[in-house]
mmCIF file of C-alpha atoms in Angstrom:
data_model
loop_
_atom_site.group_PDB
_atom_site.id
_atom_site.type_symbol
_atom_site.label_atom_id
_atom_site.label_comp_id
_atom_site.label_asym_id
_atom_site.label_seq_id
_atom_site.Cartn_x
_atom_site.Cartn_y
_atom_site.Cartn_z
ATOM 1 C CA UNK A 189 21.350 23.831 -36.955
ATOM 2 C CA UNK A 190 22.792 24.469 -33.346
ATOM 3 C CA UNK A 191 25.963 22.932 -32.374
ATOM 4 C CA UNK A 192 26.132 21.000 -29.039
ATOM 5 C CA UNK A 193 27.930 24.118 -27.360
ATOM 6 C CA UNK A 194 25.328 26.508 -28.520
ATOM 7 C CA UNK A 195 22.582 23.996 -26.866
ATOM 8 C CA UNK A 196 24.232 24.163 -23.772
ATOM 9 C CA UNK A 197 24.836 27.925 -23.874
ATOM 10 C CA UNK A 198 21.182 28.634 -24.654
ATOM 11 C CA UNK A 199 19.639 25.838 -22.908
ATOM 12 C CA UNK A 200 17.502 28.060 -20.798
ATOM 13 C CA UNK A 201 15.946 29.776 -23.716
ATOM 14 C CA UNK A 202 15.412 26.525 -25.525
ATOM 15 C CA UNK A 203 13.481 25.173 -22.935
ATOM 16 C CA UNK A 204 10.944 28.192 -22.749
ATOM 17 C CA UNK A 205 7.501 27.593 -24.234
ATOM 18 C CA UNK A 206 7.404 29.121 -27.849
ATOM 19 C CA UNK A 207 11.363 29.502 -28.572
ATOM 20 C CA UNK A 208 12.775 25.764 -28.467
ATOM 21 C CA UNK A 209 15.459 24.953 -30.911
ATOM 22 C CA UNK A 210 13.947 26.200 -33.770
ATOM 23 C CA UNK A 211 13.419 29.751 -32.173
ATOM 24 C CA UNK A 212 17.243 29.776 -31.130
ATOM 25 C CA UNK A 213 18.165 28.968 -34.613
ATOM 26 C CA UNK A 214 16.119 31.781 -35.789
ATOM 27 C CA UNK A 215 18.019 34.201 -33.496
ATOM 28 C CA UNK A 216 21.364 32.693 -34.475
ATOM 29 C CA UNK A 217 20.404 33.496 -38.254
ATOM 30 C CA UNK A 218 19.090 36.935 -37.431
ATOM 31 C CA UNK A 219 20.479 40.492 -38.175
ATOM 32 C CA UNK A 220 20.091 43.476 -36.209
ATOM 33 C CA UNK A 221 21.064 46.947 -36.592
ATOM 34 C CA UNK A 222 21.565 49.082 -33.496
ATOM 35 C CA UNK A 223 21.582 52.764 -33.944
ATOM 36 C CA UNK A 224 23.840 54.004 -31.002
ATOM 37 C CA UNK A 225 25.771 52.274 -28.318
ATOM 38 C CA UNK A 226 25.131 54.781 -25.212
ATOM 39 C CA UNK A 227 22.639 54.752 -22.673
ATOM 40 C CA UNK A 228 19.833 52.876 -24.399
ATOM 41 C CA UNK A 229 22.206 50.841 -27.071
ATOM 42 C CA UNK A 230 24.366 49.638 -24.318
ATOM 43 C CA UNK A 231 21.801 47.325 -22.703
ATOM 44 C CA UNK A 232 20.044 46.555 -26.138
ATOM 45 C CA UNK A 233 23.486 45.367 -27.277
ATOM 46 C CA UNK A 234 24.160 43.055 -24.331
ATOM 47 C CA UNK A 235 20.704 41.460 -24.506
ATOM 48 C CA UNK A 236 20.777 40.860 -28.058
ATOM 49 C CA UNK A 237 24.311 39.284 -27.698
ATOM 50 C CA UNK A 238 23.796 37.054 -24.879
ATOM 51 C CA UNK A 239 20.440 36.015 -26.480
ATOM 52 C CA UNK A 240 22.373 34.656 -29.486
ATOM 53 C CA UNK A 241 21.428 37.100 -32.265
ATOM 54 C CA UNK A 242 24.071 36.039 -34.850
ATOM 55 C CA UNK A 243 25.081 39.251 -36.729
ATOM 56 C CA UNK A 244 24.834 42.712 -34.888
ATOM 57 C CA UNK A 245 25.713 45.982 -36.741
ATOM 58 C CA UNK A 246 26.475 49.053 -34.500
ATOM 59 C CA UNK A 247 26.358 52.477 -35.730
ATOM 60 C CA UNK A 248 27.737 55.219 -33.346
ATOM 61 C CA UNK A 249 30.118 58.204 -34.165
ATOM 62 C CA UNK A 250 30.809 59.208 -31.022
ATOM 63 C CA UNK A 251 33.647 58.554 -28.388
ATOM 64 C CA UNK A 252 33.600 57.689 -24.641
ATOM 65 C CA UNK A 253 33.524 60.397 -22.312
ATOM 66 C CA UNK A 254 33.535 60.511 -18.443
ATOM 67 C CA UNK A 255 29.973 61.833 -18.245
ATOM 68 C CA UNK A 256 28.872 58.599 -20.234
ATOM 69 C CA UNK A 257 29.912 56.325 -17.632
ATOM 70 C CA UNK A 258 27.067 56.536 -15.092
ATOM 71 C CA UNK A 259 24.514 55.217 -17.691
ATOM 72 C CA UNK A 260 26.370 53.507 -20.650
ATOM 73 C CA UNK A 261 27.007 50.185 -19.312
ATOM 74 C CA UNK A 262 29.239 49.002 -22.134
ATOM 75 C CA UNK A 263 32.029 51.539 -21.605
ATOM 76 C CA UNK A 264 34.523 51.928 -18.617
ATOM 77 C CA UNK A 265 37.474 54.592 -17.721
ATOM 78 C CA UNK A 266 39.744 52.540 -19.686
ATOM 79 C CA UNK A 267 37.661 53.533 -22.800
ATOM 80 C CA UNK A 268 37.592 57.324 -22.542
ATOM 81 C CA UNK A 269 38.159 59.001 -25.872
ATOM 82 C CA UNK A 270 37.856 55.694 -27.716
ATOM 83 C CA UNK A 271 35.240 55.422 -30.375
ATOM 84 C CA UNK A 272 32.030 53.849 -28.600
ATOM 85 C CA UNK A 273 31.682 51.146 -31.594
ATOM 86 C CA UNK A 274 35.283 49.775 -30.704
ATOM 87 C CA UNK A 275 34.514 49.815 -26.852
ATOM 88 C CA UNK A 276 31.319 48.134 -27.348
ATOM 89 C CA UNK A 277 32.436 45.362 -29.796
ATOM 90 C CA UNK A 278 35.473 44.841 -27.472
ATOM 91 C CA UNK A 279 33.280 44.094 -24.498
ATOM 92 C CA UNK A 280 30.357 42.055 -26.686
ATOM 93 C CA UNK A 281 32.942 39.803 -28.261
ATOM 94 C CA UNK A 282 34.012 38.552 -24.531
ATOM 95 C CA UNK A 283 30.344 37.526 -24.241
ATOM 96 C CA UNK A 284 29.966 35.366 -27.182
ATOM 97 C CA UNK A 285 32.915 35.209 -29.977
ATOM 98 C CA UNK A 286 30.687 33.457 -32.276
ATOM 99 C CA UNK A 287 28.710 36.460 -33.069
ATOM 100 C CA UNK A 288 29.543 38.604 -36.016
ATOM 101 C CA UNK A 289 30.041 42.123 -35.127
ATOM 102 C CA UNK A 290 29.863 45.287 -37.804
ATOM 103 C CA UNK A 291 30.996 48.482 -35.976
ATOM 104 C CA UNK A 292 30.508 51.462 -38.200
ATOM 105 C CA UNK A 293 31.623 54.828 -36.878
ATOM 106 C CA UNK A 294 29.309 56.944 -39.060
ATOM 107 C CA UNK A 295 25.917 58.928 -38.759
ATOM 108 C CA UNK A 296 22.800 56.807 -40.182
ATOM 109 C CA UNK A 297 21.553 59.404 -42.523
ATOM 110 C CA UNK A 298 18.974 59.291 -45.667
ATOM 111 C CA UNK A 299 22.099 59.060 -47.866
ATOM 112 C CA UNK A 300 23.847 56.134 -46.511
ATOM 113 C CA UNK A 301 21.020 54.144 -44.900
ATOM 114 C CA UNK A 302 20.588 51.745 -47.888
ATOM 115 C CA UNK A 303 24.327 50.941 -47.738
ATOM 116 C CA UNK A 304 24.402 50.359 -43.791
ATOM 117 C CA UNK A 305 21.316 48.522 -43.707
ATOM 118 C CA UNK A 306 22.605 45.675 -46.485
#
């Protein structure tokens, strides 16, 4: 069930044909894993967050470097040498504090995939 604040926040989505309150509740209860918070992961994470996906896992082993900043929109100069997962979660929580983020500074591999995906 959506709260009044969630209804107000997501009103532009809720009024779209095919989404409605039911669709927004599905997003709220969804879990998504994004592998990488760089050039493709950054915008994906922004849009998953602002769409209201309720739980987002982020897998990335890298740290922010200067050469990332022209294309990795989640990170800034103040994040240099920080783990990308920490930098990403810090920014994304400011967009919607109700979303549960799970930063994982590991490689996704065959030997840990089951653990990461559960």
